[in-house]
């Protein structure tokens, strides 16, 4: 099955073969072919070029994309897409003055979500997550990482991970599962955190590994949640199962989590709203990828990850949605890109790199998605007629997407 997209105003993020992570000033480079054509064959990107060099292509379905841009779909490397119900009541409490941490300390927050997941059966959870994922694909997401961590019992954590496994089976996009048993200390272990950690490490992790339910492991390394010693225990346990880690760190406090993560070759450190010079130095001496989650900063009214400081220190940056019912109830990566420009002073080229190729590295799917390269999946965003690609973050909240192709096809879901 051949498809030819032609008269494309700008084909963005075009590369030959494998592309490394973009860092520092290279994040401003966005390779582009103006007035381009793109050939899709059997769901993969087969060839591309300038219109003036278009060869004769027989037997292809042709689509005229005059005035439109084509770019790789967004890669969302950090989400909590599986959950039982929303938490808009806590949102109202915050509007009335309570803080996110106060709500969590009173048994709301993650523990609230955990109670609901424990009471919800796998099918119901699956249907809710499935319909969220369909919405996100329509918004241009073509690869996604999904965490457990709202179960907090062995049964409920495994249930969440099985839901993610079912999503992997149904959806033809790259999906990665992350085991996050150490997301919060359940109320019944509030005076004996070590006993809960033992369950995570000695009971949950071996079962997760045995059933091959996770690609990565995560920990919420934060005051009031899991400290450095706890985090290190989980990292060491994960290493025994050859599971790389992606860690929630520095959301509210910087106290050495970044250094610990880099020493353990974590794949990514996510959040980083608080960032010290030591954190920057640790990142510079590592291959661990920093991930910013501006939707969480926007929603909670907390500082934004200092993107300019990271990039100006010649570091790479990844953007992700953090979609979850408590701190970021939107998985709209177009909005994430707009926030990164408006609030973090990133350039449109930098946000596109952060949300495509760099993000693909942050979930180890850079061989399949993240750029327009021959052999990669034809997971593509086709924009509406636009004056420039910078119009997308500029016109924040406006839907600039006309069509999303996954493996070269428009997905039909109901
Ligand atoms: O990434 N910070 C920890 N975990 C999630 C939010 C969890 C929740 O509030 O449900 C996050 O922000
Ligand atoms: Fe998160």
Coordinates of C-alpha atoms and ligand atoms in Angstrom, one line a residue:
X1 CA 0.0 0.0 0.0
X2 CA 1.6 3.2 -1.2
X3 CA 0.6 6.8 -0.2
X4 CA 2.2 9.9 -1.7
X5 CA 1.8 13.2 0.2
X6 CA 2.7 16.0 -2.1
X7 CA 3.0 19.8 -2.2
X8 CA 3.8 19.8 1.5
X9 CA 4.6 23.4 2.5
X10 CA 7.2 22.2 5.1
X11 CA 8.3 18.7 6.0
X12 CA 9.8 19.0 9.5
X13 CA 12.4 17.0 11.4
X14 CA 13.7 15.2 8.4
X15 CA 16.8 13.0 9.0
X16 CA 18.9 10.3 7.4
X17 CA 18.8 7.2 9.6
X18 CA 19.4 7.3 13.4
X19 CA 19.5 10.6 15.1
X20 CA 21.2 11.3 18.4
X21 CA 19.7 13.4 21.2
X22 CA 19.7 17.1 20.4
X23 CA 21.4 19.2 23.1
X24 CA 22.3 22.9 23.6
X25 CA 22.3 25.0 20.5
X26 CA 21.6 22.0 18.4
X27 CA 18.1 22.0 19.9
X28 CA 17.4 25.0 17.6
X29 CA 18.1 23.0 14.5
X30 CA 15.0 21.7 12.9
X31 CA 15.9 20.1 9.5
X32 CA 13.1 20.9 7.0
X33 CA 12.3 20.3 3.3
X34 CA 10.2 23.1 1.9
X35 CA 7.7 22.3 -0.9
X36 CA 8.2 18.6 -0.3
X37 CA 6.8 15.1 -1.0
X38 CA 6.7 12.1 1.2
X39 CA 6.2 8.5 0.2
X40 CA 4.7 6.0 2.7
X41 CA 4.9 2.3 1.9
X42 CA 3.4 -0.4 4.1
X43 CA 3.0 2.0 7.1
X44 CA 6.7 3.2 7.0
X45 CA 8.3 6.3 5.6
X46 CA 9.8 5.1 2.3
X47 CA 11.2 8.3 0.7
X48 CA 11.0 12.1 0.6
X49 CA 12.3 15.0 -1.3
X50 CA 11.6 18.4 -3.0
X51 CA 8.7 18.7 -5.4
X52 CA 11.0 19.7 -8.2
X53 CA 12.7 16.3 -7.8
X54 CA 9.6 14.2 -7.5
X55 CA 10.2 11.0 -9.5
X56 CA 7.4 9.1 -11.2
X57 CA 5.6 7.0 -8.5
X58 CA 3.1 4.4 -9.8
X59 CA 0.2 3.0 -7.9
X60 CA 0.2 5.4 -5.0
X61 CA -2.9 7.1 -3.4
X62 CA -2.0 10.8 -3.7
X63 CA -2.9 13.7 -1.3
X64 CA -2.3 17.3 -2.0
X65 CA -1.1 19.1 1.1
X66 CA -0.7 22.6 -0.2
X67 CA -0.2 25.1 2.7
X68 CA 0.2 22.4 5.3
X69 CA 3.1 21.2 7.4
X70 CA 3.9 17.6 8.1
X71 CA 5.9 16.6 11.2
X72 CA 6.4 13.5 13.3
X73 CA 3.7 12.8 15.9
X74 CA 4.5 13.8 19.5
X75 CA 6.2 11.3 21.7
X76 CA 4.8 11.6 25.3
X77 CA 7.5 10.0 27.5
X78 CA 5.8 10.6 30.9
X79 CA 2.1 9.9 31.6
X80 CA -0.1 8.4 34.3
X81 CA -2.9 7.6 31.8
X82 CA -4.4 4.7 33.7
X83 CA -6.6 5.9 36.5
X84 CA -10.1 5.3 37.8
X85 CA -11.6 8.7 38.3
X86 CA -10.7 12.4 38.0
X87 CA -10.0 14.6 41.0
X88 CA -11.7 17.9 40.2
X89 CA -12.9 18.2 43.8
X90 CA -9.3 18.6 44.9
X91 CA -8.9 21.2 42.2
X92 CA -11.7 23.2 43.7
X93 CA -10.0 22.8 47.2
X94 CA -6.8 24.2 45.7
X95 CA -8.7 27.1 44.2
X96 CA -10.0 27.8 47.7
X97 CA -6.4 27.9 49.1
X98 CA -5.3 24.4 50.0
X99 CA -1.9 23.3 48.6
X100 CA -1.3 20.1 46.6
X101 CA 1.0 18.9 49.5
X102 CA -1.7 19.7 52.1
X103 CA -4.3 17.7 50.2
X104 CA -1.8 14.8 49.8
X105 CA -0.9 14.8 53.5
X106 CA -4.6 14.5 54.4
X107 CA -5.0 11.3 52.4
X108 CA -6.1 12.9 49.2
X109 CA -3.9 13.1 46.1
X110 CA -2.2 9.8 45.0
X111 CA -3.8 7.9 47.9
X112 CA -7.2 9.1 46.8
X113 CA -6.5 7.7 43.3
X114 CA -5.2 4.5 44.8
X115 CA -8.4 3.9 46.7
X116 CA -10.4 4.2 43.6
X117 CA -8.2 2.0 41.5
X118 CA -8.3 -0.8 44.1
X119 CA -12.1 -0.7 43.8
X120 CA -12.3 -0.6 40.0
X121 CA -12.1 -3.8 37.8
X122 CA -9.6 -4.2 35.0
X123 CA -12.1 -3.9 32.2
X124 CA -13.5 -0.6 33.5
X125 CA -10.0 0.8 33.9
X126 CA -9.1 -0.4 30.4
X127 CA -12.1 1.3 28.8
X128 CA -11.3 4.6 30.6
X129 CA -7.6 4.6 29.6
X130 CA -8.5 3.4 26.1
X131 CA -10.8 6.4 25.5
X132 CA -8.2 8.8 26.9
X133 CA -5.6 7.4 24.6
X134 CA -7.9 7.7 21.5
X135 CA -8.3 11.4 22.4
X136 CA -4.5 11.9 22.7
X137 CA -3.8 10.2 19.4
X138 CA -6.3 12.6 17.7
X139 CA -4.2 15.5 19.4
X140 CA -1.1 14.2 17.7
X141 CA 0.5 11.8 20.2
X142 CA 2.0 8.8 18.3
X143 CA 4.0 7.1 21.1
X144 CA 3.4 7.1 24.8
X145 CA 4.9 6.0 28.1
X146 CA 2.3 5.0 30.9
X147 CA 3.1 4.5 34.5
X148 CA 1.5 2.3 37.2
X149 CA 1.6 3.8 40.8
X150 CA -2.1 4.4 41.6
X151 CA -2.4 0.8 42.8
X152 CA -0.1 0.7 45.8
X153 CA -1.0 -2.9 46.5
X154 CA 0.5 -5.9 44.6
X155 CA -2.9 -6.7 43.1
X156 CA -3.7 -3.2 42.0
X157 CA -0.3 -2.4 40.7
X158 CA -0.4 -5.6 38.6
X159 CA -3.9 -4.7 37.4
X160 CA -2.7 -1.3 36.2
X161 CA 0.3 -2.8 34.4
X162 CA -2.0 -5.4 32.7
X163 CA -4.2 -2.6 31.5
X164 CA -1.1 -1.0 29.9
X165 CA -0.2 -4.4 28.4
X166 CA -3.7 -4.6 26.9
X167 CA -3.3 -1.0 25.4
X168 CA 0.0 -2.2 23.9
X169 CA -1.9 -5.1 22.2
X170 CA -4.7 -3.0 20.9
X171 CA -3.0 0.2 19.7
X172 CA -0.5 0.2 16.8
X173 CA 1.7 2.9 18.4
X174 CA 4.8 2.4 20.5
X175 CA 3.7 2.2 24.2
X176 CA 6.1 1.7 27.1
X177 CA 5.1 0.6 30.6
X178 CA 6.7 1.9 33.8
X179 CA 6.3 0.2 37.2
X180 CA 5.9 2.9 39.9
X181 CA 5.0 1.0 43.0
X182 CA 6.9 3.6 45.0
X183 CA 4.6 6.5 44.1
X184 CA 3.3 7.1 47.6
X185 CA 3.3 5.3 51.0
X186 CA -0.1 3.8 51.5
X187 CA -2.0 5.0 54.7
X188 CA -1.7 1.6 56.4
X189 CA 2.1 1.8 56.1
X190 CA 2.4 5.4 57.2
X191 CA 4.4 4.5 60.3
X192 CA 6.4 1.7 58.6
X193 CA 7.5 2.9 55.2
X194 CA 10.2 0.2 55.1
X195 CA 7.6 -2.5 55.2
X196 CA 5.9 -1.1 52.1
X197 CA 9.3 -0.8 50.4
X198 CA 9.9 -4.4 51.1
X199 CA 6.6 -5.3 49.4
X200 CA 7.5 -3.2 46.4
X201 CA 11.0 -4.7 46.1
X202 CA 10.4 -8.3 47.2
X203 CA 6.9 -9.0 46.1
X204 CA 5.8 -6.6 43.4
X205 CA 9.0 -6.2 41.4
X206 CA 9.7 -9.9 41.0
X207 CA 6.1 -10.5 39.8
X208 CA 6.3 -7.5 37.4
X209 CA 9.6 -8.9 36.0
X210 CA 8.3 -12.4 35.8
X211 CA 5.2 -11.4 33.8
X212 CA 7.4 -8.9 31.8
X213 CA 4.9 -6.2 32.6
X214 CA 7.3 -3.2 32.7
X215 CA 9.9 -1.6 30.5
X216 CA 11.1 0.9 33.2
X217 CA 10.9 1.6 36.9
X218 CA 10.0 4.9 38.5
X219 CA 10.1 6.4 42.1
X220 CA 8.6 9.6 43.5
X221 CA 11.8 10.9 45.1
X222 CA 10.5 13.8 47.2
X223 CA 10.1 15.0 50.7
X224 CA 7.2 13.2 52.3
X225 CA 7.3 10.4 49.8
X226 CA 10.5 8.5 49.1
X227 CA 13.9 9.7 50.2
X228 CA 17.3 9.1 48.7
X229 CA 17.9 5.9 50.6
X230 CA 14.5 4.5 49.6
X231 CA 15.1 5.6 46.0
X232 CA 18.5 3.9 45.9
X233 CA 17.0 0.7 47.2
X234 CA 14.5 0.7 44.3
X235 CA 17.1 1.6 41.7
X236 CA 19.4 -1.3 42.9
X237 CA 16.5 -3.7 42.8
X238 CA 15.5 -2.6 39.3
X239 CA 19.0 -3.1 38.1
X240 CA 18.9 -6.7 39.1
X241 CA 16.1 -7.1 36.6
X242 CA 17.9 -5.0 33.9
X243 CA 15.1 -2.4 34.2
X244 CA 16.2 1.2 33.5
X245 CA 14.7 3.9 35.7
X246 CA 12.9 7.1 35.0
X247 CA 12.5 9.1 38.2
X248 CA 10.2 11.8 39.5
X249 CA 12.7 14.1 41.1
X250 CA 13.0 17.8 42.2
X251 CA 9.3 18.6 41.8
X252 CA 9.2 20.6 45.1
X253 CA 12.8 20.1 46.5
X254 CA 16.3 19.6 45.3
X255 CA 18.1 17.3 47.7
X256 CA 20.4 15.0 45.7
X257 CA 17.9 12.9 43.7
X258 CA 19.4 14.0 40.4
X259 CA 22.9 13.0 41.4
X260 CA 21.6 9.6 42.7
X261 CA 19.7 9.0 39.4
X262 CA 22.7 9.9 37.2
X263 CA 25.0 7.7 39.3
X264 CA 22.6 4.8 38.5
X265 CA 22.4 5.7 34.8
X266 CA 18.7 6.5 35.0
X267 CA 17.3 7.0 31.5
X268 CA 15.6 10.2 32.6
X269 CA 14.9 12.5 35.5
X270 CA 11.5 14.1 35.3
X271 CA 10.0 17.3 36.8
X272 CA 13.0 19.4 37.8
X273 CA 11.0 22.4 38.7
X274 CA 13.7 23.0 41.4
X275 CA 17.2 22.8 40.1
X276 CA 20.6 23.5 41.8
X277 CA 24.0 24.0 40.2
X278 CA 25.0 20.6 41.5
X279 CA 22.0 19.1 39.7
X280 CA 23.1 20.8 36.4
X281 CA 26.7 19.5 37.0
X282 CA 25.4 16.0 37.6
X283 CA 23.4 16.1 34.4
X284 CA 26.4 17.4 32.4
X285 CA 28.4 14.4 33.4
X286 CA 25.8 11.9 32.5
X287 CA 23.6 10.6 29.7
X288 CA 20.5 10.9 31.8
X289 CA 17.8 13.0 30.0
X290 CA 16.1 15.9 31.8
X291 CA 12.4 15.9 31.2
X292 CA 10.2 19.0 31.8
X293 CA 6.5 18.8 32.5
X294 CA 5.1 22.3 32.0
X295 CA 1.4 21.2 32.2
X296 CA 2.0 20.3 35.9
X297 CA 3.7 23.7 36.6
X298 CA 0.7 25.4 34.9
X299 CA -1.9 23.5 36.7
X300 CA -0.3 23.5 40.2
X301 CA 1.0 27.1 39.9
X302 CA 4.6 25.9 40.8
X303 CA 7.8 27.0 39.1
X304 CA 8.6 25.9 35.5
X305 CA 11.6 23.8 34.9
X306 CA 14.4 26.2 33.9
X307 CA 14.6 25.2 30.3
X308 CA 17.0 28.0 29.3
X309 CA 19.4 27.2 32.0
X310 CA 19.5 23.5 31.0
X311 CA 19.8 24.2 27.3
X312 CA 22.3 27.0 27.7
X313 CA 24.5 24.6 29.7
X314 CA 24.6 22.4 26.6
X315 CA 22.2 19.9 27.9
X316 CA 19.3 18.2 26.0
X317 CA 15.7 18.7 27.1
X318 CA 12.6 16.5 26.7
X319 CA 9.0 17.8 27.1
X320 CA 6.2 15.5 28.3
X321 CA 2.6 15.9 29.5
X322 CA 2.6 14.1 32.9
X323 CA -1.0 13.5 32.2
X324 CA -2.6 12.5 35.5
X325 CA -5.8 13.3 37.5
X326 CA -4.0 15.3 40.2
X327 CA -1.3 17.5 38.9
X328 CA -1.8 17.6 35.1
X329 CA -5.2 16.5 33.9
X330 CA -4.4 17.2 30.2
X331 CA -2.3 15.1 27.9
X332 CA -2.4 17.7 25.1
X333 CA 1.2 17.9 23.8
X334 CA 0.3 20.9 21.6
X335 CA -0.5 22.8 24.8
X336 CA 2.7 21.5 26.4
X337 CA 4.7 22.9 23.5
X338 CA 2.8 26.3 23.7
X339 CA 3.5 26.5 27.5
X340 CA 7.2 25.6 26.9
X341 CA 7.4 28.6 24.5
X342 CA 5.3 31.0 26.5
X343 CA 6.4 30.2 30.0
X344 CA 9.9 28.6 29.6
X345 CA 11.1 30.8 26.7
X346 CA 11.8 27.8 24.5
X347 CA 11.8 28.4 20.7
X348 CA 9.3 26.5 18.6
X349 CA 12.2 24.5 17.1
X350 CA 13.5 23.6 20.6
X351 CA 10.0 22.4 21.7
X352 CA 9.6 20.3 18.6
X353 CA 12.9 18.6 19.2
X354 CA 12.1 18.2 22.9
X355 CA 8.7 16.6 22.0
X356 CA 9.8 14.3 19.1
X357 CA 13.4 13.1 18.8
X358 CA 14.6 13.8 22.3
X359 CA 11.4 12.4 23.8
X360 CA 11.8 9.2 21.6
X361 CA 15.2 8.7 23.3
X362 CA 13.6 9.2 26.7
X363 CA 11.4 6.1 26.1
X364 CA 13.8 4.2 23.9
X365 CA 11.7 4.2 20.8
X366 CA 14.0 6.4 18.6
X367 CA 14.4 3.6 16.2
X368 CA 10.7 3.7 15.4
X369 CA 9.5 7.3 15.8
X370 CA 10.6 10.9 16.6
X371 CA 11.7 12.0 13.2
X372 CA 10.9 11.8 9.5
X373 CA 13.5 9.2 8.4
X374 CA 13.3 6.4 5.9
X375 CA 12.2 3.1 7.6
X376 CA 10.6 4.8 10.6
X377 CA 6.8 4.4 11.3
X378 CA 4.7 6.8 9.3
X379 CA 3.3 8.4 12.5
X380 CA 2.6 11.9 11.2
X381 CA 0.9 15.1 12.1
X382 CA -0.6 16.9 9.1
X383 CA -1.4 20.5 10.1
X384 CA -4.2 22.7 8.8
X385 CA -3.2 25.4 6.4
X386 CA -0.8 27.5 8.5
X387 CA 1.3 30.6 8.0
X388 CA 4.3 29.0 9.7
X389 CA 5.0 26.2 12.2
X390 CA 5.7 28.8 14.8
X391 CA 2.0 29.6 14.6
X392 CA 1.2 26.4 16.5
X393 CA 2.5 27.4 19.9
X394 CA 1.6 31.1 19.2
X395 CA -2.0 30.3 18.7
X396 CA -2.1 28.3 22.0
X397 CA -5.3 26.3 22.6
X398 CA -6.2 26.4 18.9
X399 CA -6.4 23.1 17.1
X400 CA -3.9 23.4 14.3
X401 CA -4.0 19.7 13.4
X402 CA -6.0 18.5 10.4
X403 CA -5.1 14.8 10.3
X404 CA -3.0 12.3 12.3
X405 CA -1.6 9.3 10.5
X406 CA -0.5 6.2 12.5
X407 CA 1.5 3.8 10.3
X408 CA 0.3 5.8 7.4
X409 CA -3.4 5.5 8.2
X410 CA -6.0 7.6 9.9
X411 CA -7.2 5.5 12.9
X412 CA -10.9 4.9 13.1
X413 CA -11.9 4.3 16.7
X414 CA -15.2 4.7 18.5
Ligands
LIG1 O1 4.0 13.5 38.2 N1 4.5 13.9 41.4 C1 4.1 12.7 41.5 N2 3.2 12.1 40.6 C2 2.4 12.8 39.7 C3 1.1 13.3 40.2 C4 0.4 12.4 41.0 C5 -1.0 12.8 41.4 O2 -1.2 13.9 42.0 O3 -1.9 12.0 41.2 C6 3.2 13.9 39.0 O4 2.9 15.1 39.1
LIG2 FE1 4.4 12.2 36.8

